[in-house]
Amino acid sequence: MCSVDPDGVIEMTRATGTLDISKGDVMCRKCASAVAEVVLRVRDAYCRDCFLAYFTHKFRSTIGKSKQIHPGDRILVGLSGGASSTALLHLIREGLQESSHKKLRFDPVFLYVDECVLCGSMDEGCDHVHKVVEQVASLGFQCYVAALEQVMALQPVLPVLRTQEWKEMKHTVDENLRKKFCELFTSCKSASAQQDLHDQLLQTVLRQCAHSLGFRKMFLGDNSTTLSVRILSQVALGRGSQLPARVHFKAPSQSVEVYRPMRELLENEILHYLNLQDITVLRPPTFQPKNTSIASCTEEFVRSLQNDFPATIPTIFRTGDKLVSTTTQAEKEHDSSADSLTSDDFCALCGSTLDTEKGEASALHATVVSQKYSSKRPQEINAVPVQECGKVKSDGETSPDPGGGMCGCAKAGGDCSKTNMNVDQKWEMSKTLEQCLCYGCRVTLRDLADTGLLPAKVQATVAEQKQRKIMKEQIQDFLL
Ligand SMILES: [Zn+2]
Ligand SMILES: [Zn+2]
């Protein structure tokens, strides 16, 4: 076999002895005239100026070489308050202030999604929101604030723009949505399902906010370390076909294009940049699974391997860059012709192109057939009475509603989201729901105790798709 590597994959060698620059006697390997302050790739020492020039060049060239961002483009930048997005905020500010031809010429607006519903008290959440918006505003940018729980609402909730008046106000939260969100999360039976559901819902909120604010383009702060972990964990979670959309520079979705301008930068490079620039990272609380999940295991594995073998992340990352899926082709067609794909071709939960139409000679079909014959309909097992919400309908009745499935108070705009369906209806509904989901979401939802707790928008999309399918079957014989 040929031993020449045409793609320049870096040889995996164990790191031995990081270069010690603490005594101040090591010179920069690039300019050789200043004392080194940063060590990259174990033995490459750089002075402050050479490192910052290298770092900002890597960021700007990622945007420049793509030729996707045009002067005057309005871009919504998703901000988590972590290291990567804080560096992105400062890199954008520096880029816009440049006077030379290197100047960035797009128009950024920032968006912070508050996740305190999952990990902290409401007052603590308010504090973090104020700190993040202050940081953005101090650099002269506008910042919108949304909350993770708003994904449970049927109609998209508009994010709040940070203004001077808003600063005086308390961060408002919708208790009803918070309650529904917590119920959904606690019904997840595994940490992997919880983490995956969190990721999908966060992406949904970001997309919804961008769409409702009229943005066509969005920046996210994913760096090459987080993307390498994602490449491996997404394959393990059954989302391999979605890799291009989740790790490439540009990810077209139904309404908003997502870009990742930090993707060429390693996490330790970002930390060096923040340290040298003396920038504070706020790190507001974000979701952390209580038990070990597939994603957390993968992260631990990749990070520990990276410590010993510095080529680990670049190798995974470059490999991920080359991966394309058959559904990517469909997305490209969708790009060129807006009518080529209908909403029925997208997953009702995560919005990815459906990857479940693989024909009979596929591993997926074999799994579906196996599940079909190994699972029985509920009445074949036993007719267990259903849990009812017990709330009295507006007309005074508490009887189940076999038509719509939702209890009366939910239909009347009440706060109850529990269903009054019998076991058989629930089984039918979960089958219908599964047909509207991609493979990855199907795997996650198997660990959800009650699919009736899913966001109202997802349930409405499933009902719509089901209705369309029934209509299509009815008129099938009349179609040419
Ligand atoms: Zn130098
Ligand atoms: Zn999905």
Coordinates of C-alpha atoms and ligand atoms in Angstrom, one line a residue:
M1 CA 0.0 0.0 0.0
C2 CA 1.1 3.5 -0.7
S3 CA 2.5 5.1 2.5
V4 CA 2.3 8.7 1.2
D5 CA -0.6 10.5 2.8
P6 CA -2.1 12.8 0.1
D7 CA -4.3 14.6 2.6
G8 CA -1.5 15.5 5.0
V9 CA -3.0 13.8 8.0
I10 CA -0.8 14.5 10.9
E11 CA 1.2 11.7 12.3
M12 CA 0.0 10.6 15.8
T13 CA 3.0 10.9 18.0
R14 CA 3.0 11.0 21.8
A15 CA 3.8 14.3 23.3
T16 CA 6.9 14.3 25.4
G17 CA 7.8 17.2 27.7
T18 CA 6.1 20.5 27.1
L19 CA 8.5 23.3 26.4
D20 CA 9.1 25.3 29.6
I21 CA 8.9 29.0 29.0
S22 CA 8.4 30.1 32.6
K23 CA 12.0 31.3 33.0
G24 CA 11.6 33.8 30.2
D25 CA 14.6 32.5 28.2
V26 CA 12.8 31.0 25.3
M27 CA 12.5 33.2 22.2
C28 CA 9.5 33.3 19.8
R29 CA 10.0 30.7 17.0
K30 CA 8.5 33.1 14.4
C31 CA 10.1 36.5 15.0
A32 CA 13.0 35.3 17.1
S33 CA 13.2 38.7 18.7
A34 CA 10.7 38.6 21.5
V35 CA 10.3 36.4 24.6
A36 CA 7.8 33.6 24.1
E37 CA 4.6 33.8 26.1
V38 CA 2.6 31.0 24.6
V39 CA 3.3 27.3 23.8
L40 CA 1.3 25.6 21.1
R41 CA 1.5 22.0 20.0
V42 CA 3.8 21.1 22.9
R43 CA 7.0 22.7 21.6
D44 CA 6.0 25.7 19.4
A45 CA 6.7 28.9 21.4
Y46 CA 5.2 32.3 20.3
C47 CA 5.5 35.8 21.6
R48 CA 2.4 37.8 22.4
D49 CA 2.2 39.7 19.1
C50 CA 2.9 36.8 16.8
F51 CA 0.4 34.6 18.7
L52 CA -2.4 37.3 18.4
A53 CA -1.6 37.9 14.8
Y54 CA -1.8 34.1 14.1
F55 CA -5.0 33.8 16.1
T56 CA -6.9 36.7 14.5
H57 CA -5.7 35.6 11.0
K58 CA -7.1 32.1 11.5
F59 CA -10.5 33.6 12.5
R60 CA -10.7 36.1 9.7
S61 CA -9.5 33.6 7.0
T62 CA -12.2 31.2 8.1
I63 CA -14.8 33.8 7.2
G64 CA -12.9 35.2 4.2
K65 CA -12.1 32.0 2.4
S66 CA -15.7 30.8 2.6
K67 CA -16.9 33.9 0.5
Q68 CA -20.3 33.5 2.2
I69 CA -20.4 36.6 4.3
H70 CA -21.0 39.8 2.4
P71 CA -20.6 43.5 3.3
G72 CA -23.7 44.7 5.1
D73 CA -25.0 41.3 6.0
R74 CA -27.1 41.4 9.2
I75 CA -25.8 38.5 11.4
L76 CA -27.2 37.2 14.6
V77 CA -24.4 36.0 16.9
G78 CA -25.3 33.3 19.4
L79 CA -23.6 34.0 22.7
S80 CA -23.3 31.5 25.6
G81 CA -21.0 33.5 27.8
G82 CA -18.4 30.7 27.6
A83 CA -14.8 31.1 26.5
S84 CA -15.4 30.5 22.8
S85 CA -18.3 32.9 22.3
T86 CA -16.6 35.6 24.5
A87 CA -13.5 35.4 22.2
L88 CA -15.9 35.6 19.2
L89 CA -17.5 38.7 20.6
H90 CA -14.1 40.4 21.0
L91 CA -12.7 39.2 17.6
I92 CA -15.8 40.7 15.9
R93 CA -15.3 44.0 17.8
E94 CA -11.6 44.1 16.8
G95 CA -12.4 43.2 13.2
L96 CA -15.0 45.9 12.8
Q97 CA -12.6 48.5 14.2
E98 CA -9.8 47.7 11.7
S99 CA -9.1 50.5 9.3
S100 CA -7.4 48.4 6.6
H101 CA -8.7 46.1 4.0
K102 CA -8.9 43.4 6.7
K103 CA -11.9 45.2 8.3
L104 CA -15.0 43.0 8.8
R105 CA -18.0 44.6 7.1
F106 CA -21.0 42.7 8.4
D107 CA -23.5 44.0 10.9
P108 CA -23.6 41.9 14.1
V109 CA -26.4 41.7 16.7
F110 CA -26.0 39.3 19.7
L111 CA -28.4 36.9 21.2
Y112 CA -28.1 35.2 24.6
V113 CA -30.2 32.2 25.6
D114 CA -30.8 32.0 29.3
E115 CA -30.6 28.4 30.6
C116 CA -31.2 29.0 34.2
V117 CA -34.4 26.9 34.0
L118 CA -32.1 23.9 34.1
C119 CA -29.4 24.9 36.4
G120 CA -30.0 27.5 39.0
S121 CA -32.4 29.8 40.8
M122 CA -34.2 32.5 38.9
D123 CA -32.4 35.3 40.7
E124 CA -29.0 33.7 39.8
G125 CA -30.3 33.5 36.2
C126 CA -31.2 37.2 36.2
D127 CA -27.7 38.1 37.5
H128 CA -26.1 36.2 34.7
V129 CA -28.4 37.7 32.0
H130 CA -27.5 41.2 33.3
K131 CA -23.7 40.4 33.3
V132 CA -23.8 39.0 29.7
V133 CA -25.8 41.9 28.3
E134 CA -23.6 44.4 30.1
Q135 CA -20.5 42.8 28.5
V136 CA -22.0 43.0 25.0
A137 CA -23.3 46.5 25.5
S138 CA -20.0 47.8 26.8
L139 CA -18.5 46.9 23.4
G140 CA -21.2 48.9 21.7
F141 CA -23.4 46.1 20.4
Q142 CA -27.1 45.3 20.8
C143 CA -28.0 42.1 22.7
Y144 CA -31.3 40.2 22.6
V145 CA -32.2 37.8 25.4
A146 CA -34.3 34.7 25.1
A147 CA -35.0 31.9 27.5
L148 CA -34.6 28.2 26.8
E149 CA -38.0 27.3 28.1
Q150 CA -39.7 29.4 25.4
V151 CA -39.2 26.4 23.0
M152 CA -42.3 24.9 24.7
A153 CA -44.6 27.7 23.4
L154 CA -46.7 27.0 20.4
Q155 CA -46.0 30.4 18.8
P156 CA -42.4 31.7 18.7
V157 CA -41.7 34.1 21.5
L158 CA -39.8 37.3 20.4
P159 CA -36.5 37.7 22.2
V160 CA -36.2 40.9 24.4
L161 CA -33.8 43.6 23.2
R162 CA -31.4 44.9 25.8
T163 CA -32.0 48.6 26.3
Q164 CA -31.3 51.0 29.2
E165 CA -35.0 50.7 30.4
W166 CA -34.8 46.9 30.3
K167 CA -31.8 47.0 32.6
E168 CA -34.0 48.4 35.4
M169 CA -36.5 45.7 34.9
K170 CA -36.4 42.3 36.3
H171 CA -35.8 39.5 33.9
T172 CA -39.3 38.2 33.2
V173 CA -40.0 34.5 33.0
D174 CA -43.0 32.5 32.0
E175 CA -43.7 30.1 34.9
N176 CA -46.0 28.0 32.8
L177 CA -43.4 27.3 30.2
R178 CA -40.7 26.7 32.8
K179 CA -42.9 24.1 34.5
K180 CA -43.6 22.3 31.1
F181 CA -39.9 22.4 30.3
C182 CA -38.9 20.9 33.7
E183 CA -41.6 18.1 33.3
L184 CA -40.2 17.3 29.8
F185 CA -36.6 17.1 31.1
T186 CA -37.4 15.0 34.2
S187 CA -39.3 12.5 32.0
C188 CA -36.0 11.7 30.2
K189 CA -34.8 8.4 31.5
S190 CA -31.1 8.7 30.6
A191 CA -28.5 11.4 30.8
S192 CA -27.6 10.9 27.1
A193 CA -31.2 11.5 26.1
Q194 CA -31.4 14.6 28.3
Q195 CA -28.2 16.0 26.8
D196 CA -29.3 15.3 23.3
L197 CA -32.7 16.8 23.9
H198 CA -31.1 19.9 25.4
D199 CA -28.9 20.3 22.4
Q200 CA -31.8 20.0 19.9
L201 CA -34.0 22.4 21.9
L202 CA -31.3 25.0 22.3
Q203 CA -30.6 24.9 18.5
T204 CA -34.4 25.2 17.9
V205 CA -34.6 28.3 20.2
L206 CA -31.6 29.9 18.4
R207 CA -33.1 29.2 14.9
Q208 CA -36.6 30.4 16.0
C209 CA -35.2 33.7 17.4
A210 CA -33.1 34.3 14.3
H211 CA -36.1 33.6 12.1
S212 CA -38.6 35.8 14.1
L213 CA -36.1 38.7 14.2
G214 CA -35.7 38.5 10.4
F215 CA -32.1 37.3 10.3
R216 CA -31.0 35.0 7.5
K217 CA -27.5 34.3 8.9
M218 CA -26.3 33.3 12.3
F219 CA -22.8 32.8 13.9
L220 CA -22.2 30.2 16.6
G221 CA -19.0 29.9 18.7
D222 CA -18.2 26.2 18.1
N223 CA -14.4 25.7 18.2
S224 CA -12.5 22.7 16.8
T225 CA -12.2 21.0 20.2
T226 CA -16.0 21.0 20.8
L227 CA -16.6 20.1 17.1
S228 CA -14.2 17.1 17.3
V229 CA -16.1 15.8 20.4
R230 CA -19.3 16.4 18.5
I231 CA -18.2 14.4 15.5
L232 CA -17.6 11.3 17.5
S233 CA -20.6 11.7 19.9
Q234 CA -23.1 12.4 17.1
V235 CA -22.1 9.3 15.3
A236 CA -22.6 7.3 18.5
L237 CA -26.0 9.0 19.0
G238 CA -27.2 7.9 15.6
R239 CA -26.8 11.4 14.0
G240 CA -24.0 10.5 11.6
S241 CA -26.0 11.7 8.6
Q242 CA -26.4 15.2 10.2
L243 CA -22.6 15.7 10.7
P244 CA -22.1 18.1 7.8
A245 CA -24.8 20.4 9.1
R246 CA -23.4 20.2 12.7
V247 CA -19.7 20.6 12.1
H248 CA -19.1 22.3 8.7
F249 CA -18.6 26.0 8.4
K250 CA -22.0 26.5 6.8
A251 CA -25.1 24.7 7.9
P252 CA -28.1 25.5 5.8
S253 CA -31.4 24.9 7.6
Q254 CA -35.0 25.6 6.6
S255 CA -34.9 29.4 7.2
V256 CA -31.5 30.4 8.7
E257 CA -28.0 29.7 7.6
V258 CA -25.7 28.8 10.5
Y259 CA -22.0 29.6 10.3
R260 CA -19.1 28.6 12.6
P261 CA -16.3 31.2 12.3
M262 CA -14.4 29.8 15.4
R263 CA -14.2 26.3 14.0
E264 CA -10.5 26.4 13.0
L265 CA -9.4 27.4 16.6
L266 CA -8.5 25.0 19.3
E267 CA -9.9 25.6 22.8
N268 CA -6.4 26.1 24.4
E269 CA -5.6 28.7 21.7
I270 CA -8.8 30.5 22.7
L271 CA -7.9 30.4 26.4
H272 CA -4.4 31.8 25.6
Y273 CA -6.1 34.7 23.6
L274 CA -8.5 35.5 26.4
N275 CA -5.6 35.4 28.9
L276 CA -3.3 37.6 26.8
Q277 CA -6.1 40.1 26.2
D278 CA -7.1 40.1 29.8
I279 CA -10.7 39.3 29.0
T280 CA -13.1 38.0 31.7
V281 CA -15.1 34.9 30.8
L282 CA -18.5 35.0 32.6
R283 CA -19.4 31.3 32.2
P284 CA -23.1 31.5 33.1
P285 CA -24.5 28.1 34.1
T286 CA -25.3 25.8 31.3
F287 CA -26.7 22.3 31.1
Q288 CA -24.5 19.6 32.7
P289 CA -25.8 16.0 32.8
K290 CA -26.0 14.6 36.4
N291 CA -24.8 11.2 35.2
T292 CA -22.3 10.1 32.5
S293 CA -23.7 10.5 29.0
I294 CA -22.4 9.5 25.6
A295 CA -21.4 13.0 24.9
S296 CA -19.6 13.5 28.3
C297 CA -17.8 10.1 27.9
T298 CA -16.7 11.1 24.4
E299 CA -15.5 14.5 25.6
E300 CA -13.4 12.9 28.4
F301 CA -11.9 10.4 25.9
V302 CA -11.0 13.0 23.3
R303 CA -9.5 15.4 25.8
S304 CA -7.4 12.8 27.6
L305 CA -6.1 11.5 24.2
Q306 CA -5.4 15.1 23.1
N307 CA -3.2 15.6 26.2
D308 CA -0.9 12.8 25.2
F309 CA -1.3 13.1 21.4
P310 CA -1.7 16.7 20.3
A311 CA -2.7 15.6 16.7
T312 CA -5.9 13.9 18.0
I313 CA -8.3 16.9 17.6
P314 CA -6.8 18.1 14.2
T315 CA -7.1 14.5 12.9
I316 CA -10.7 14.0 14.0
F317 CA -11.6 17.5 12.8
R318 CA -10.1 17.1 9.3
T319 CA -11.8 13.8 9.0
G320 CA -15.1 15.3 9.9
D321 CA -14.6 18.0 7.3
K322 CA -14.5 15.3 4.6
L323 CA -17.7 13.5 5.6
V324 CA -20.8 14.1 3.5
S325 CA -24.1 12.4 3.7
T326 CA -26.7 11.5 1.2
T327 CA -29.1 13.9 2.9
T328 CA -26.5 16.7 2.2
Q329 CA -27.3 16.3 -1.4
A330 CA -31.0 16.8 -0.7
E331 CA -30.1 20.0 1.3
K332 CA -28.2 21.3 -1.7
E333 CA -31.1 20.7 -3.9
H334 CA -33.2 22.5 -1.3
D335 CA -30.8 25.4 -1.5
S336 CA -31.2 25.8 -5.3
S337 CA -34.9 25.1 -5.4
A338 CA -37.0 26.1 -2.5
D339 CA -39.9 23.9 -3.6
S340 CA -37.9 20.7 -3.9
L341 CA -38.4 19.8 -0.2
T342 CA -41.5 20.2 1.8
S343 CA -41.8 20.5 5.5
D344 CA -42.6 16.8 5.6
D345 CA -39.0 16.1 4.6
F346 CA -37.7 17.6 7.9
C347 CA -37.5 16.2 11.4
A348 CA -40.3 17.6 13.5
L349 CA -38.0 17.9 16.5
C350 CA -34.5 18.9 15.4
G351 CA -35.3 20.3 11.9
S352 CA -32.7 18.1 10.1
T353 CA -33.5 16.6 6.7
L354 CA -35.1 13.2 7.4
D355 CA -32.6 10.3 7.0
T356 CA -35.1 7.5 7.5
E357 CA -36.2 6.9 3.9
K358 CA -33.5 4.3 3.2
G359 CA -35.3 1.5 1.4
E360 CA -35.7 -2.1 2.4
A361 CA -32.0 -3.1 2.0
S362 CA -30.8 -0.8 4.9
A363 CA -29.8 -1.2 8.5
L364 CA -32.5 1.2 9.5
H365 CA -35.2 -0.9 7.8
A366 CA -33.9 -4.1 9.5
T367 CA -34.1 -2.3 12.9
V368 CA -37.6 -1.1 12.3
V369 CA -38.8 -4.6 11.2
S370 CA -37.2 -6.1 14.3
Q371 CA -38.8 -3.6 16.6
K372 CA -42.2 -4.1 14.9
Y373 CA -42.2 -7.8 15.6
S374 CA -40.6 -7.7 19.1
S375 CA -43.0 -5.0 20.4
K376 CA -46.7 -5.7 21.0
R377 CA -49.6 -3.3 21.0
P378 CA -50.5 -2.2 24.5
Q379 CA -53.8 -4.0 24.6
E380 CA -52.0 -7.2 23.9
I381 CA -50.0 -6.8 27.0
N382 CA -52.6 -5.5 29.4
A383 CA -55.2 -2.8 29.4
V384 CA -53.7 -0.5 32.1
P385 CA -55.9 2.5 32.9
V386 CA -54.3 5.7 31.8
Q387 CA -53.2 8.5 34.0
E388 CA -55.5 11.4 33.6
C389 CA -54.8 14.9 34.4
G390 CA -57.9 15.1 36.6
K391 CA -58.5 18.7 35.9
V392 CA -62.1 19.7 35.3
K393 CA -62.9 20.8 31.8
S394 CA -64.5 24.2 31.3
D395 CA -68.0 22.6 30.9
G396 CA -67.6 20.7 34.2
E397 CA -66.7 17.3 32.7
T398 CA -63.7 15.2 33.4
S399 CA -64.2 12.6 30.7
P400 CA -61.4 11.8 28.2
D401 CA -61.4 13.5 24.8
P402 CA -60.8 10.8 22.3
G403 CA -60.6 13.1 19.3
G404 CA -57.9 15.6 20.1
G405 CA -56.1 13.7 22.9
M406 CA -55.4 16.9 24.9
C407 CA -57.5 17.5 28.0
G408 CA -60.1 20.2 28.0
C409 CA -58.1 22.7 30.1
A410 CA -55.1 22.5 27.6
K411 CA -57.5 23.1 24.8
A412 CA -59.0 26.1 26.6
G413 CA -55.5 27.6 26.9
G414 CA -55.0 26.1 30.5
D415 CA -51.7 25.1 31.9
C416 CA -52.2 21.4 31.9
S417 CA -50.2 19.5 29.2
K418 CA -51.1 16.0 30.3
T419 CA -53.1 13.9 27.9
N420 CA -56.3 12.0 28.5
M421 CA -55.6 9.5 25.8
N422 CA -56.0 5.8 26.5
V423 CA -52.9 3.5 26.2
D424 CA -53.8 2.5 22.6
Q425 CA -54.1 6.1 21.4
K426 CA -50.8 6.9 23.1
W427 CA -49.2 4.0 21.3
E428 CA -50.6 5.1 18.0
M429 CA -49.5 8.7 18.6
S430 CA -45.9 7.6 19.5
K431 CA -45.8 5.6 16.2
T432 CA -47.0 8.6 14.2
L433 CA -44.5 10.8 16.0
E434 CA -41.7 8.4 15.3
Q435 CA -42.5 8.6 11.5
C436 CA -41.9 12.4 11.6
L437 CA -38.5 12.2 13.3
C438 CA -35.0 11.6 12.1
Y439 CA -33.1 8.5 13.4
G440 CA -31.2 10.4 16.1
C441 CA -34.4 11.9 17.5
R442 CA -36.1 8.5 17.4
V443 CA -33.3 7.1 19.6
T444 CA -33.5 9.9 22.0
L445 CA -37.3 9.8 22.3
R446 CA -37.2 6.1 23.2
D447 CA -35.8 7.3 26.6
L448 CA -38.7 9.8 27.1
A449 CA -41.3 8.5 29.5
D450 CA -44.1 10.6 28.0
T451 CA -43.9 12.0 24.4
G452 CA -47.0 14.0 25.2
L453 CA -44.7 16.4 27.1
L454 CA -42.9 17.4 23.9
P455 CA -43.1 21.1 22.9
A456 CA -46.5 22.2 21.5
K457 CA -44.9 23.2 18.2
V458 CA -43.5 19.7 17.7
Q459 CA -46.9 18.1 18.4
A460 CA -48.6 20.6 16.1
T461 CA -46.1 19.8 13.3
V462 CA -46.6 16.0 13.8
A463 CA -50.4 16.5 13.7
E464 CA -50.1 18.5 10.5
Q465 CA -47.8 16.0 8.8
K466 CA -50.2 13.2 9.8
Q467 CA -53.2 15.1 8.3
R468 CA -51.3 15.7 5.1
K469 CA -50.4 12.0 4.8
I470 CA -54.0 11.0 5.3
M471 CA -55.2 13.5 2.6
K472 CA -52.5 12.3 0.3
E473 CA -53.6 8.7 0.7
Q474 CA -57.2 9.7 0.1
I475 CA -56.5 11.4 -3.2
Q476 CA -53.7 9.0 -4.3
D477 CA -55.9 7.3 -6.9
F478 CA -56.8 10.6 -8.5
L479 CA -53.3 11.7 -9.0
L480 CA -51.6 11.4 -12.4
Ligands
ZN1 ZN 7.2 36.7 17.8
ZN2 ZN -34.4 15.0 14.5

